[in-house]
GROMACS .gro file of C-alpha atoms in nm:
model
  219
    1MET     CA    1  14.035   7.138   2.401
    2ILE     CA    2  13.767   6.997   2.630
    3THR     CA    3  13.874   7.024   2.993
    4VAL     CA    4  13.774   6.729   3.211
    5VAL     CA    5  13.784   6.640   3.581
    6VAL     CA    6  13.742   6.289   3.722
    7ILE     CA    7  13.550   6.232   4.045
    8ASP     CA    8  13.569   5.883   4.198
    9ASP     CA    9  13.660   5.755   4.542
   10GLN     CA   10  13.831   5.442   4.402
   11PRO     CA   11  14.194   5.524   4.311
   12LEU     CA   12  14.222   5.250   4.050
   13ALA     CA   13  13.898   5.347   3.878
   14ARG     CA   14  13.999   5.712   3.890
   15ALA     CA   15  14.339   5.640   3.738
   16GLY     CA   16  14.183   5.435   3.460
   17ILE     CA   17  13.944   5.710   3.361
   18GLU     CA   18  14.221   5.969   3.381
   19GLY     CA   19  14.422   5.759   3.138
   20ILE     CA   20  14.133   5.739   2.893
   21VAL     CA   21  14.088   6.116   2.897
   22ALA     CA   22  14.462   6.181   2.868
   23GLY     CA   23  14.473   5.967   2.554
   24ALA     CA   24  14.220   6.183   2.368
   25ALA     CA   25  14.363   6.442   2.131
   26ASP     CA   26  14.079   6.687   2.195
   27MET     CA   27  14.069   6.665   2.576
   28VAL     CA   28  14.285   6.755   2.872
   29HIS     CA   29  14.257   6.618   3.225
   30VAL     CA   30  14.272   6.914   3.466
   31GLY     CA   31  14.213   6.750   3.802
   32SER     CA   32  14.059   6.473   4.010
   33ALA     CA   33  13.879   6.434   4.342
   34GLY     CA   34  13.767   6.147   4.563
   35ASP     CA   35  13.436   6.277   4.699
   36GLY     CA   36  13.160   6.522   4.615
   37ALA     CA   37  13.271   6.797   4.849
   38ALA     CA   38  13.624   6.794   4.710
   39ALA     CA   39  13.474   6.784   4.361
   40LEU     CA   40  13.285   7.108   4.420
   41ARG     CA   41  13.601   7.281   4.538
   42LEU     CA   42  13.795   7.151   4.239
   43ILE     CA   43  13.527   7.251   3.989
   44ASP     CA   44  13.505   7.599   4.140
   45GLU     CA   45  13.882   7.631   4.105
   46VAL     CA   46  13.939   7.497   3.752
   47THR     CA   47  13.588   7.538   3.596
   48PRO     CA   48  13.616   7.234   3.367
   49ASP     CA   49  13.386   7.175   3.072
   50VAL     CA   50  13.291   6.823   3.183
   51ALA     CA   51  13.304   6.624   3.506
   52LEU     CA   52  13.303   6.242   3.498
   53MET     CA   53  13.147   6.159   3.835
   54ASP     CA   54  13.076   5.849   4.043
   55LEU     CA   55  12.751   5.833   4.240
   56ARG     CA   56  12.856   5.646   4.555
   57MET     CA   57  13.124   5.844   4.739
   58PRO     CA   58  13.207   5.935   5.100
   59ILE     CA   59  13.144   6.277   5.260
   60MET     CA   60  12.919   6.388   4.975
   61GLY     CA   61  12.771   6.160   4.708
   62GLY     CA   62  12.729   6.232   4.342
   63VAL     CA   63  12.363   6.334   4.350
   64GLU     CA   64  12.417   6.588   4.627
   65ALA     CA   65  12.723   6.724   4.446
   66ILE     CA   66  12.529   6.765   4.121
   67ARG     CA   67  12.248   6.948   4.301
   68ALA     CA   68  12.498   7.180   4.469
   69LEU     CA   69  12.677   7.240   4.139
   70ARG     CA   70  12.354   7.332   3.961
   71ALA     CA   71  12.282   7.590   4.231
   72THR     CA   72  12.591   7.782   4.117
   73ASP     CA   73  12.674   7.970   3.798
   74VAL     CA   74  12.931   7.709   3.694
   75ARG     CA   75  12.838   7.551   3.360
   76THR     CA   76  13.031   7.225   3.402
   77ARG     CA   77  12.838   6.933   3.251
   78VAL     CA   78  12.829   6.611   3.454
   79VAL     CA   79  12.847   6.259   3.312
   80VAL     CA   80  12.766   6.001   3.578
   81LEU     CA   81  12.962   5.675   3.576
   82THR     CA   82  12.770   5.399   3.750
   83THR     CA   83  12.766   5.022   3.786
   84PHE     CA   84  12.394   5.005   3.689
   85ASP     CA   85  12.310   4.773   3.979
   86GLY     CA   86  11.960   4.907   4.026
   87ASP     CA   87  12.086   5.212   4.214
   88PRO     CA   88  11.783   5.436   4.280
   89GLU     CA   89  12.012   5.738   4.267
   90ILE     CA   90  12.033   5.707   3.888
   91ARG     CA   91  11.696   5.878   3.846
   92ALA     CA   92  11.778   6.127   4.120
   93ALA     CA   93  12.104   6.224   3.951
   94LEU     CA   94  11.933   6.285   3.617
   95ALA     CA   95  11.663   6.494   3.785
   96ALA     CA   96  11.937   6.688   3.968
   97GLY     CA   97  12.095   6.788   3.639
   98ALA     CA   98  12.333   6.517   3.518
   99ALA     CA   99  12.383   6.542   3.143
  100GLY     CA  100  12.476   6.178   3.082
  101PHE     CA  101  12.499   5.825   3.219
  102LEU     CA  102  12.745   5.549   3.139
  103GLY     CA  103  12.842   5.221   3.297
  104LYS     CA  104  13.187   5.200   3.451
  105ALA     CA  105  13.252   4.903   3.224
  106SER     CA  106  13.193   5.114   2.912
  107GLU     CA  107  13.454   5.106   2.637
  108PRO     CA  108  13.700   5.397   2.635
  109ASP     CA  109  13.556   5.528   2.308
  110GLU     CA  110  13.207   5.536   2.464
  111ILE     CA  111  13.332   5.746   2.754
  112LEU     CA  112  13.510   5.988   2.523
  113GLU     CA  113  13.206   6.020   2.296
  114ALA     CA  114  12.989   6.092   2.600
  115VAL     CA  115  13.224   6.373   2.702
  116ARG     CA  116  13.207   6.518   2.350
  117ALA     CA  117  12.829   6.485   2.341
  118VAL     CA  118  12.756   6.670   2.666
  119HIS     CA  119  13.016   6.933   2.578
  120ALA     CA  120  12.812   6.992   2.262
  121ASP     CA  121  12.495   7.024   2.476
  122ARG     CA  122  12.359   6.681   2.383
  123ALA     CA  123  12.239   6.417   2.626
  124ALA     CA  124  12.464   6.110   2.654
  125ILE     CA  125  12.265   5.826   2.801
  126SER     CA  126  12.350   5.463   2.733
  127GLU     CA  127  12.087   5.218   2.614
  128ARG     CA  128  12.100   5.035   2.948
  129ALA     CA  129  12.041   5.359   3.136
  130LEU     CA  130  11.745   5.436   2.912
  131ARG     CA  131  11.593   5.097   2.991
  132LEU     CA  132  11.644   5.153   3.364
  133LEU     CA  133  11.488   5.497   3.348
  134ALA     CA  134  11.188   5.358   3.159
  135GLU     CA  135  11.116   5.105   3.436
  136PRO     CA  136  10.863   5.198   3.706
  137GLU     CA  137  11.001   5.363   4.017
  138PRO     CA  138  11.096   5.090   4.268
  139ALA     CA  139  10.937   5.270   4.563
  140PRO     CA  140  10.563   5.192   4.566
  141SER     CA  141  10.486   5.532   4.717
  142VAL     CA  142  10.619   5.709   4.407
  143PRO     CA  143  10.379   5.710   4.110
  144GLU     CA  144  10.509   5.584   3.778
  145VAL     CA  145  10.384   5.900   3.607
  146ASP     CA  146  10.418   6.242   3.770
  147PRO     CA  147  10.068   6.395   3.736
  148VAL     CA  148  10.198   6.753   3.732
  149LEU     CA  149  10.445   6.683   3.452
  150HIS     CA  150  10.183   6.478   3.268
  151ARG     CA  151   9.945   6.774   3.282
  152LEU     CA  152  10.216   7.009   3.152
  153LEU     CA  153  10.249   6.788   2.844
  154GLY     CA  154   9.911   6.922   2.737
  155ASP     CA  155  10.067   7.266   2.686
  156LEU     CA  156  10.311   7.133   2.425
  157THR     CA  157  10.236   7.144   2.055
  158PRO     CA  158  10.254   6.811   1.864
  159ARG     CA  159  10.588   6.915   1.715
  160GLU     CA  160  10.730   7.010   2.055
  161ARG     CA  161  10.625   6.670   2.189
  162ASP     CA  162  10.790   6.496   1.894
  163VAL     CA  163  11.115   6.688   1.939
  164MET     CA  164  11.112   6.626   2.315
  165THR     CA  165  11.060   6.253   2.251
  166ALA     CA  166  11.350   6.240   2.007
  167ALA     CA  167  11.574   6.426   2.253
  168ALA     CA  168  11.477   6.177   2.525
  169HIS     CA  169  11.604   5.899   2.301
  170GLY     CA  170  11.943   6.072   2.282
  171ASP     CA  171  11.916   6.220   1.931
  172ASP     CA  172  12.112   6.540   1.874
  173ASN     CA  173  11.964   6.846   1.702
  174ASP     CA  174  12.103   6.761   1.359
  175THR     CA  175  11.961   6.407   1.373
  176ILE     CA  176  11.620   6.533   1.484
  177ALA     CA  177  11.621   6.799   1.213
  178ALA     CA  178  11.700   6.547   0.939
  179ALA     CA  179  11.431   6.305   1.057
  180MET     CA  180  11.164   6.575   1.076
  181PHE     CA  181  11.273   6.772   0.767
  182ILE     CA  182  11.324   7.091   0.963
  183SER     CA  183  11.631   7.300   1.042
  184PRO     CA  184  11.852   7.246   1.350
  185LEU     CA  185  11.762   7.602   1.454
  186THR     CA  186  11.394   7.511   1.447
  187VAL     CA  187  11.469   7.204   1.659
  188LYS     CA  188  11.651   7.426   1.908
  189THR     CA  189  11.351   7.659   1.919
  190HIS     CA  190  11.107   7.372   1.982
  191LEU     CA  191  11.330   7.238   2.260
  192ALA     CA  192  11.357   7.581   2.421
  193ARG     CA  193  10.979   7.618   2.418
  194ALA     CA  194  10.933   7.266   2.556
  195MET     CA  195  11.181   7.338   2.836
  196GLN     CA  196  10.996   7.659   2.920
  197LYS     CA  197  10.655   7.489   2.927
  198MET     CA  198  10.781   7.187   3.124
  199HIS     CA  199  10.981   7.412   3.362
  200ALA     CA  200  11.304   7.226   3.279
  201ARG     CA  201  11.626   7.418   3.339
  202ASP     CA  202  11.823   7.238   3.066
  203ARG     CA  203  11.811   6.960   2.808
  204ALA     CA  204  11.913   6.687   3.052
  205GLN     CA  205  11.629   6.773   3.290
  206LEU     CA  206  11.388   6.782   2.996
  207VAL     CA  207  11.491   6.422   2.920
  208ALA     CA  208  11.419   6.326   3.281
  209PHE     CA  209  11.080   6.496   3.262
  210ALA     CA  210  10.999   6.309   2.941
  211TYR     CA  211  11.018   5.983   3.133
  212ARG     CA  212  10.849   6.105   3.448
  213SER     CA  213  10.563   6.264   3.253
  214GLY     CA  214  10.472   5.940   3.076
  215LEU     CA  215  10.552   6.087   2.733
  216LEU     CA  216  10.758   5.786   2.629
  217GLN     CA  217  10.472   5.550   2.713
  218THR     CA  218  10.255   5.702   2.442
  219GLU     CA  219  10.484   5.594   2.160
   0.00000   0.00000   0.00000
């Protein structure tokens, strides 16, 4: 069973998501919280597999909570639920270590599949989130391409770049392996080497770096 916590400051939204999780045969809802600080205490107590987390919350927002969580040894994966209203924190949350992004208006099956995906160590990013992440940064002082990350791309082999690109599009290891006629273990090895060379701590951050490095613009 996949253990899940729900973090949202809106009681109605929280209850709706709790109901979706409770209806899944392979999941169990183990707790909820209404702000980031309470979320950290809850996650430390129940160590869930996945946290479904809002971005905009009182006391401590989602991005700060994700950063704090990643500074611990807890391996809970975070799926951000957002309204996709141009919130600049979307990029920040992915860079902080969020494993997935969905709109709050997503269908129940989409939310459940996202939970399953991140639990299986795959990124779960909706098409709309991908489009938002591909857009230039709204702040003019922030370059569209991070020059340090772009330079690190030069250390990757062509195959590592191809695997990183496929992962950035949300493909899991089996899908990448089938498309490239290699084994899933080989895909995992290429991803591990790409993460090491790009200084990414996990697959979700590697996806963020793929966008910030300009890799996706070369397709």
